[in-house]
């Protein structure tokens, strides 16, 4: 039975420091021999470290490395062929990882470095048609955007009509905002209406009612819309993202999302972590240094006198408390 109460003044309380899920561990990476001593000296990787240096002072001939050949990867920049999968466990797709790095560099404000990485790796972040599609949306060139939709490989047959409806809806709202009623009415009658199936019929009627708006502010308020500009167009791109395969149009800020998921996983795996602090270092795996939880998560206030004893149930779902007020209470741990 779960009990909660507001805290009376002067009454004793029980403070509980919570814990989280199981600790996840894994085997450490073990070193492996790259080349056997039977190979000629030219084929060996000369790995050594001097007394005054930390780590490995490596000298490896790239052309003799396993998995790397002298052939190019099909691009005209003559980049050496690289392994398809990289990482300590060999499970990260090299081309996808390069694309995510390029996207993250652009998100951080380094487009020139992203372009240099594209040229060095021979891997384009987006295909030419997707670059045009994204650029035309941000420009607001809706006629060109609709022409590109026919050339994209959408996930389902009905996705093309849905994508066109979303694009035309943005064009319609922008026309209304700049008081171009003729274009707005034409878009509504001749382009949006034919795409309005049963699922979109109610949305079409709502768009029609916006013709009565008296100002741009009135339009934005009734349409729950941010107005013409980069923000609303990027929001449109996110909506269209669900209609395109991720290999064609990268999800927004994808590498950052993966890093955040890794940090959340480390926090969940730490048995002693019971705070909501989002600040973790990326330079090392997270592990709480203290031996017991140190942050109070919940205060149980219902006893009228001193609390003498508390005990968790074997499954950890309940907590029993005994008090000098001659009562024992059972609490459900949430």
CSV table of N, CA and C in Angstrom, one decimal, residues 16-122:
chain,number,residue,atom,x,y,z
A,16,UNK,N,15.3,8.6,1.8
A,16,UNK,CA,15.7,7.5,1.0
A,16,UNK,C,16.6,7.9,-0.2
A,17,UNK,N,17.7,7.3,-0.3
A,17,UNK,CA,18.6,7.5,-1.5
A,17,UNK,C,18.4,6.4,-2.4
A,18,UNK,N,17.9,6.7,-3.7
A,18,UNK,CA,17.6,5.6,-4.6
A,18,UNK,C,18.8,5.1,-5.3
A,19,UNK,N,18.5,4.0,-6.0
A,19,UNK,CA,19.6,3.4,-6.8
A,19,UNK,C,19.0,3.1,-8.2
A,20,UNK,N,19.8,2.7,-9.1
A,20,UNK,CA,19.4,2.5,-10.5
A,20,UNK,C,19.6,1.0,-10.9
A,21,UNK,N,19.7,0.8,-12.2
A,21,UNK,CA,19.7,-0.6,-12.7
A,21,UNK,C,21.1,-1.2,-12.6
A,22,UNK,N,21.2,-2.5,-13.1
A,22,UNK,CA,22.3,-3.3,-12.9
A,22,UNK,C,23.6,-2.7,-13.6
A,23,UNK,N,24.7,-3.1,-13.0
A,23,UNK,CA,26.0,-2.7,-13.6
A,23,UNK,C,26.3,-3.6,-14.8
A,24,UNK,N,26.6,-2.9,-15.9
A,24,UNK,CA,26.9,-3.7,-17.1
A,24,UNK,C,28.5,-3.7,-17.3
A,25,UNK,N,29.0,-4.8,-17.5
A,25,UNK,CA,30.4,-4.9,-17.7
A,25,UNK,C,30.7,-5.7,-19.0
A,26,UNK,N,31.9,-5.5,-19.4
A,26,UNK,CA,32.3,-6.2,-20.7
A,26,UNK,C,33.7,-6.6,-20.7
A,27,UNK,N,34.2,-7.5,-21.5
A,27,UNK,CA,35.6,-7.9,-21.5
A,27,UNK,C,36.4,-6.8,-22.1
A,28,UNK,N,37.6,-6.6,-21.5
A,28,UNK,CA,38.5,-5.6,-22.0
A,28,UNK,C,39.1,-6.1,-23.3
A,29,UNK,N,39.5,-5.1,-24.1
A,29,UNK,CA,40.1,-5.4,-25.4
A,29,UNK,C,41.5,-6.0,-25.2
A,30,UNK,N,41.7,-7.1,-25.8
A,30,UNK,CA,43.0,-7.8,-25.6
A,30,UNK,C,43.8,-7.5,-26.9
A,31,UNK,N,45.2,-7.3,-26.7
A,31,UNK,CA,46.0,-7.0,-27.8
A,31,UNK,C,46.1,-8.2,-28.7
A,32,UNK,N,46.3,-8.0,-30.0
A,32,UNK,CA,46.5,-9.1,-30.9
A,32,UNK,C,47.6,-8.9,-31.9
A,33,UNK,N,48.3,-9.9,-32.4
A,33,UNK,CA,49.4,-9.8,-33.2
A,33,UNK,C,49.0,-9.4,-34.6
A,34,UNK,N,49.6,-8.3,-35.1
A,34,UNK,CA,49.2,-7.8,-36.5
A,34,UNK,C,50.0,-8.6,-37.5
A,35,UNK,N,51.2,-8.9,-37.3
A,35,UNK,CA,52.1,-9.6,-38.3
A,35,UNK,C,52.9,-10.6,-37.6
A,36,UNK,N,53.1,-11.7,-38.3
A,36,UNK,CA,54.0,-12.8,-37.7
A,36,UNK,C,55.4,-12.5,-38.0
A,37,UNK,N,56.3,-13.0,-37.2
A,37,UNK,CA,57.7,-12.8,-37.3
A,37,UNK,C,58.3,-13.5,-38.6
A,38,UNK,N,57.5,-14.3,-39.2
A,38,UNK,CA,58.0,-15.0,-40.4
A,38,UNK,C,57.9,-14.2,-41.6
A,39,UNK,N,57.2,-13.0,-41.6
A,39,UNK,CA,57.1,-12.1,-42.7
A,39,UNK,C,58.4,-11.4,-42.9
A,40,UNK,N,58.6,-10.9,-44.1
A,40,UNK,CA,59.8,-10.1,-44.4
A,40,UNK,C,59.8,-8.9,-43.6
A,41,UNK,N,61.0,-8.3,-43.3
A,41,UNK,CA,61.0,-7.0,-42.5
A,41,UNK,C,60.1,-5.9,-43.0
A,42,UNK,N,60.1,-5.8,-44.4
A,42,UNK,CA,59.3,-4.7,-45.0
A,42,UNK,C,57.8,-4.9,-44.7
A,43,UNK,N,57.3,-6.1,-44.5
A,43,UNK,CA,55.9,-6.4,-44.2
A,43,UNK,C,55.6,-6.2,-42.7
A,44,UNK,N,56.5,-6.1,-41.8
A,44,UNK,CA,56.2,-6.0,-40.4
A,44,UNK,C,55.9,-4.6,-40.0
A,45,UNK,N,55.1,-4.5,-39.0
A,45,UNK,CA,54.8,-3.2,-38.4
A,45,UNK,C,55.8,-3.0,-37.3
A,46,UNK,N,56.5,-1.9,-37.4
A,46,UNK,CA,57.6,-1.7,-36.4
A,46,UNK,C,56.9,-0.9,-35.3
A,47,UNK,N,56.6,-1.6,-34.2
A,47,UNK,CA,55.9,-1.0,-33.1
A,47,UNK,C,56.9,-1.0,-31.9
A,48,UNK,N,57.2,0.1,-31.4
A,48,UNK,CA,58.1,0.3,-30.3
A,48,UNK,C,57.8,1.5,-29.5
A,49,UNK,N,58.3,1.6,-28.3
A,49,UNK,CA,58.2,2.8,-27.5
A,49,UNK,C,59.5,3.0,-26.8
A,50,UNK,N,60.0,4.2,-26.9
A,50,UNK,CA,61.2,4.5,-26.2
A,50,UNK,C,61.0,4.7,-24.7
A,51,UNK,N,62.0,4.8,-23.9
A,51,UNK,CA,61.9,4.9,-22.5
A,51,UNK,C,61.3,6.3,-22.1
A,52,UNK,N,61.5,7.2,-22.9
A,52,UNK,CA,61.0,8.6,-22.6
A,52,UNK,C,59.6,8.9,-23.3
A,53,UNK,N,59.0,7.9,-23.9
A,53,UNK,CA,57.7,8.1,-24.6
A,53,UNK,C,56.7,7.2,-24.0
A,54,UNK,N,55.4,7.7,-23.9
A,54,UNK,CA,54.3,6.8,-23.5
A,54,UNK,C,53.5,6.4,-24.7
A,55,UNK,N,53.0,5.2,-24.7
A,55,UNK,CA,52.1,4.7,-25.8
A,55,UNK,C,53.0,4.0,-26.9
A,56,UNK,N,52.6,4.1,-28.1
A,56,UNK,CA,53.2,3.3,-29.2
A,56,UNK,C,53.7,4.3,-30.2
A,57,UNK,N,55.0,4.2,-30.6
A,57,UNK,CA,55.6,4.9,-31.7
A,57,UNK,C,55.6,4.0,-32.9
A,58,UNK,N,54.5,4.1,-33.6
A,58,UNK,CA,54.3,3.1,-34.7
A,58,UNK,C,54.7,3.6,-36.0
A,59,UNK,N,55.2,2.7,-36.8
A,59,UNK,CA,55.6,3.0,-38.2
A,59,UNK,C,55.1,1.9,-39.1
A,60,UNK,N,54.0,2.1,-39.7
A,60,UNK,CA,53.3,1.0,-40.5
A,60,UNK,C,53.1,1.4,-41.9
A,61,UNK,N,53.6,0.6,-42.8
A,61,UNK,CA,53.4,0.8,-44.2
A,61,UNK,C,51.9,0.6,-44.6
A,62,UNK,N,51.2,1.7,-45.0
A,62,UNK,CA,49.8,1.6,-45.3
A,62,UNK,C,49.5,0.6,-46.3
A,63,UNK,N,50.3,0.5,-47.3
A,63,UNK,CA,50.0,-0.4,-48.4
A,63,UNK,C,50.1,-1.9,-48.0
A,64,UNK,N,50.7,-2.2,-46.9
A,64,UNK,CA,50.9,-3.5,-46.4
A,64,UNK,C,49.9,-3.9,-45.3
A,65,UNK,N,49.0,-3.0,-44.9
A,65,UNK,CA,48.0,-3.2,-43.9
A,65,UNK,C,47.0,-4.2,-44.4
A,66,UNK,N,46.5,-5.1,-43.6
A,66,UNK,CA,45.4,-6.0,-44.0
A,66,UNK,C,44.1,-5.2,-44.2
A,67,UNK,N,43.4,-5.5,-45.2
A,67,UNK,CA,42.1,-4.9,-45.4
A,67,UNK,C,42.2,-3.6,-46.2
A,68,UNK,N,43.4,-3.1,-46.5
A,68,UNK,CA,43.6,-1.9,-47.3
A,68,UNK,C,44.4,-2.2,-48.5
A,69,UNK,N,43.8,-1.8,-49.7
A,69,UNK,CA,44.4,-2.1,-50.9
A,69,UNK,C,44.8,-0.9,-51.6
A,70,UNK,N,45.5,-1.0,-52.8
A,70,UNK,CA,46.0,0.2,-53.5
A,70,UNK,C,44.9,0.7,-54.4
A,71,UNK,N,43.8,0.0,-54.5
A,71,UNK,CA,42.7,0.5,-55.4
A,71,UNK,C,42.0,1.6,-54.8
A,72,UNK,N,41.3,2.5,-55.6
A,72,UNK,CA,40.5,3.6,-55.0
A,72,UNK,C,39.1,3.1,-54.8
A,73,UNK,N,38.4,4.0,-54.2
A,73,UNK,CA,37.0,3.6,-53.8
A,73,UNK,C,36.0,4.1,-54.8
A,74,UNK,N,36.4,4.4,-56.0
A,74,UNK,CA,35.4,4.7,-57.0
A,74,UNK,C,35.3,6.2,-57.2
A,75,UNK,N,36.0,7.0,-56.4
A,75,UNK,CA,35.9,8.5,-56.5
A,75,UNK,C,37.1,9.0,-57.2
A,76,UNK,N,37.0,10.1,-57.8
A,76,UNK,CA,38.1,10.6,-58.7
A,76,UNK,C,39.2,11.2,-57.9
A,77,UNK,N,39.1,11.3,-56.5
A,77,UNK,CA,40.1,11.9,-55.7
A,77,UNK,C,41.2,11.0,-55.4
A,78,UNK,N,41.1,9.7,-55.8
A,78,UNK,CA,42.2,8.7,-55.6
A,78,UNK,C,42.4,8.3,-54.2
A,79,UNK,N,41.3,8.3,-53.3
A,79,UNK,CA,41.4,7.9,-52.0
A,79,UNK,C,41.6,6.4,-51.9
A,80,UNK,N,42.5,5.9,-51.0
A,80,UNK,CA,42.7,4.5,-50.9
A,80,UNK,C,41.5,3.8,-50.3
A,81,UNK,N,41.3,2.5,-50.8
A,81,UNK,CA,40.2,1.8,-50.3
A,81,UNK,C,40.3,1.5,-48.8
A,82,UNK,N,39.3,1.7,-48.0
A,82,UNK,CA,39.3,1.5,-46.6
A,82,UNK,C,38.5,0.3,-46.2
A,83,UNK,N,38.7,-0.2,-45.0
A,83,UNK,CA,37.8,-1.3,-44.5
A,83,UNK,C,36.4,-0.9,-44.4
A,84,UNK,N,35.5,-1.8,-44.7
A,84,UNK,CA,34.1,-1.4,-44.7
A,84,UNK,C,33.6,-1.2,-43.3
A,85,UNK,N,34.1,-1.9,-42.3
A,85,UNK,CA,33.7,-1.7,-40.9
A,85,UNK,C,34.9,-1.4,-40.1
A,86,UNK,N,34.7,-0.5,-39.1
A,86,UNK,CA,35.8,0.0,-38.3
A,86,UNK,C,35.4,-0.1,-36.8
A,87,UNK,N,36.3,0.3,-35.9
A,87,UNK,CA,36.1,0.2,-34.5
A,87,UNK,C,36.8,-1.0,-33.9
A,88,UNK,N,36.9,-1.0,-32.6
A,88,UNK,CA,37.5,-2.1,-31.8
A,88,UNK,C,36.9,-3.4,-32.1
A,89,UNK,N,35.6,-3.4,-32.3
A,89,UNK,CA,34.9,-4.7,-32.6
A,89,UNK,C,34.5,-4.8,-34.0
A,90,UNK,N,34.8,-3.9,-34.9
A,90,UNK,CA,34.6,-4.0,-36.3
A,90,UNK,C,33.1,-4.0,-36.6
A,91,UNK,N,32.3,-3.2,-35.9
A,91,UNK,CA,30.8,-3.3,-36.2
A,91,UNK,C,30.3,-1.9,-36.7
A,92,UNK,N,31.2,-0.9,-36.8
A,92,UNK,CA,30.8,0.4,-37.2
A,92,UNK,C,31.0,0.6,-38.7
A,93,UNK,N,29.9,0.9,-39.5
A,93,UNK,CA,30.1,1.1,-40.9
A,93,UNK,C,30.9,2.3,-41.2
A,94,UNK,N,32.0,2.2,-41.9
A,94,UNK,CA,32.9,3.3,-42.1
A,94,UNK,C,32.2,4.5,-42.8
A,95,UNK,N,31.5,4.1,-43.9
A,95,UNK,CA,30.9,5.2,-44.7
A,95,UNK,C,29.8,5.9,-43.9
A,96,UNK,N,29.0,5.2,-43.2
A,96,UNK,CA,27.9,5.9,-42.4
A,96,UNK,C,28.6,6.7,-41.3
A,97,UNK,N,29.6,6.2,-40.7
A,97,UNK,CA,30.3,7.0,-39.6
A,97,UNK,C,30.9,8.3,-40.2
A,98,UNK,N,31.5,8.2,-41.4
A,98,UNK,CA,32.1,9.4,-42.0
A,98,UNK,C,30.9,10.4,-42.3
A,99,UNK,N,29.8,10.0,-42.8
A,99,UNK,CA,28.7,10.9,-43.1
A,99,UNK,C,28.2,11.6,-41.8
A,100,UNK,N,28.2,10.8,-40.7
A,100,UNK,CA,27.7,11.4,-39.4
A,100,UNK,C,28.7,12.4,-38.9
A,101,UNK,N,30.0,12.2,-39.1
A,101,UNK,CA,31.1,13.1,-38.7
A,101,UNK,C,30.9,14.4,-39.5
A,102,UNK,N,30.7,14.3,-40.8
A,102,UNK,CA,30.5,15.4,-41.7
A,102,UNK,C,29.3,16.3,-41.2
A,103,UNK,N,28.2,15.6,-40.9
A,103,UNK,CA,27.0,16.2,-40.5
A,103,UNK,C,27.2,17.0,-39.1
A,104,UNK,N,27.9,16.3,-38.2
A,104,UNK,CA,28.2,17.0,-36.9
A,104,UNK,C,29.1,18.2,-37.1
A,105,UNK,N,30.1,18.1,-38.0
A,105,UNK,CA,30.9,19.3,-38.2
A,105,UNK,C,30.1,20.5,-38.7
A,106,UNK,N,29.1,20.2,-39.6
A,106,UNK,CA,28.2,21.3,-40.1
A,106,UNK,C,27.4,21.8,-38.9
A,107,UNK,N,26.9,20.9,-38.1
A,107,UNK,CA,26.0,21.3,-36.9
A,107,UNK,C,26.8,22.2,-36.0
A,108,UNK,N,28.1,21.9,-35.8
A,108,UNK,CA,29.0,22.7,-34.9
A,108,UNK,C,29.5,24.0,-35.5
A,109,UNK,N,29.2,24.2,-36.8
A,109,UNK,CA,29.6,25.5,-37.5
A,109,UNK,C,30.9,25.4,-38.2
A,110,UNK,N,31.3,24.2,-38.6
A,110,UNK,CA,32.5,24.0,-39.4
A,110,UNK,C,32.3,23.4,-40.8
A,111,UNK,N,31.5,24.1,-41.6
A,111,UNK,CA,31.2,23.5,-42.9
A,111,UNK,C,32.4,23.3,-43.8
A,112,UNK,N,33.4,24.2,-43.7
A,112,UNK,CA,34.6,24.0,-44.6
A,112,UNK,C,35.4,22.8,-44.2
A,113,UNK,N,35.4,22.4,-42.9
A,113,UNK,CA,36.1,21.2,-42.5
A,113,UNK,C,35.3,20.0,-42.9
A,114,UNK,N,34.0,20.1,-42.8
A,114,UNK,CA,33.2,19.0,-43.3
A,114,UNK,C,33.4,18.7,-44.8
A,115,UNK,N,33.5,19.8,-45.5
A,115,UNK,CA,33.8,19.7,-47.0
A,115,UNK,C,35.1,19.0,-47.2
A,116,UNK,N,36.1,19.4,-46.4
A,116,UNK,CA,37.5,18.8,-46.6
A,116,UNK,C,37.4,17.3,-46.2
A,117,UNK,N,36.6,16.9,-45.2
A,117,UNK,CA,36.5,15.5,-44.9
A,117,UNK,C,35.8,14.8,-46.0
A,118,UNK,N,34.8,15.4,-46.6
A,118,UNK,CA,34.2,14.7,-47.8
A,118,UNK,C,35.2,14.4,-48.9
A,119,UNK,N,36.1,15.4,-49.2
A,119,UNK,CA,37.0,15.2,-50.2
A,119,UNK,C,38.1,14.2,-49.9
A,120,UNK,N,38.5,14.2,-48.6
A,120,UNK,CA,39.5,13.3,-48.2
A,120,UNK,C,39.0,11.9,-48.1
A,121,UNK,N,37.8,11.7,-47.6
A,121,UNK,CA,37.2,10.3,-47.4
A,121,UNK,C,36.6,9.8,-48.7
A,122,UNK,N,36.2,10.7,-49.6
A,122,UNK,CA,35.4,10.3,-50.8
A,122,UNK,C,34.0,9.9,-50.5
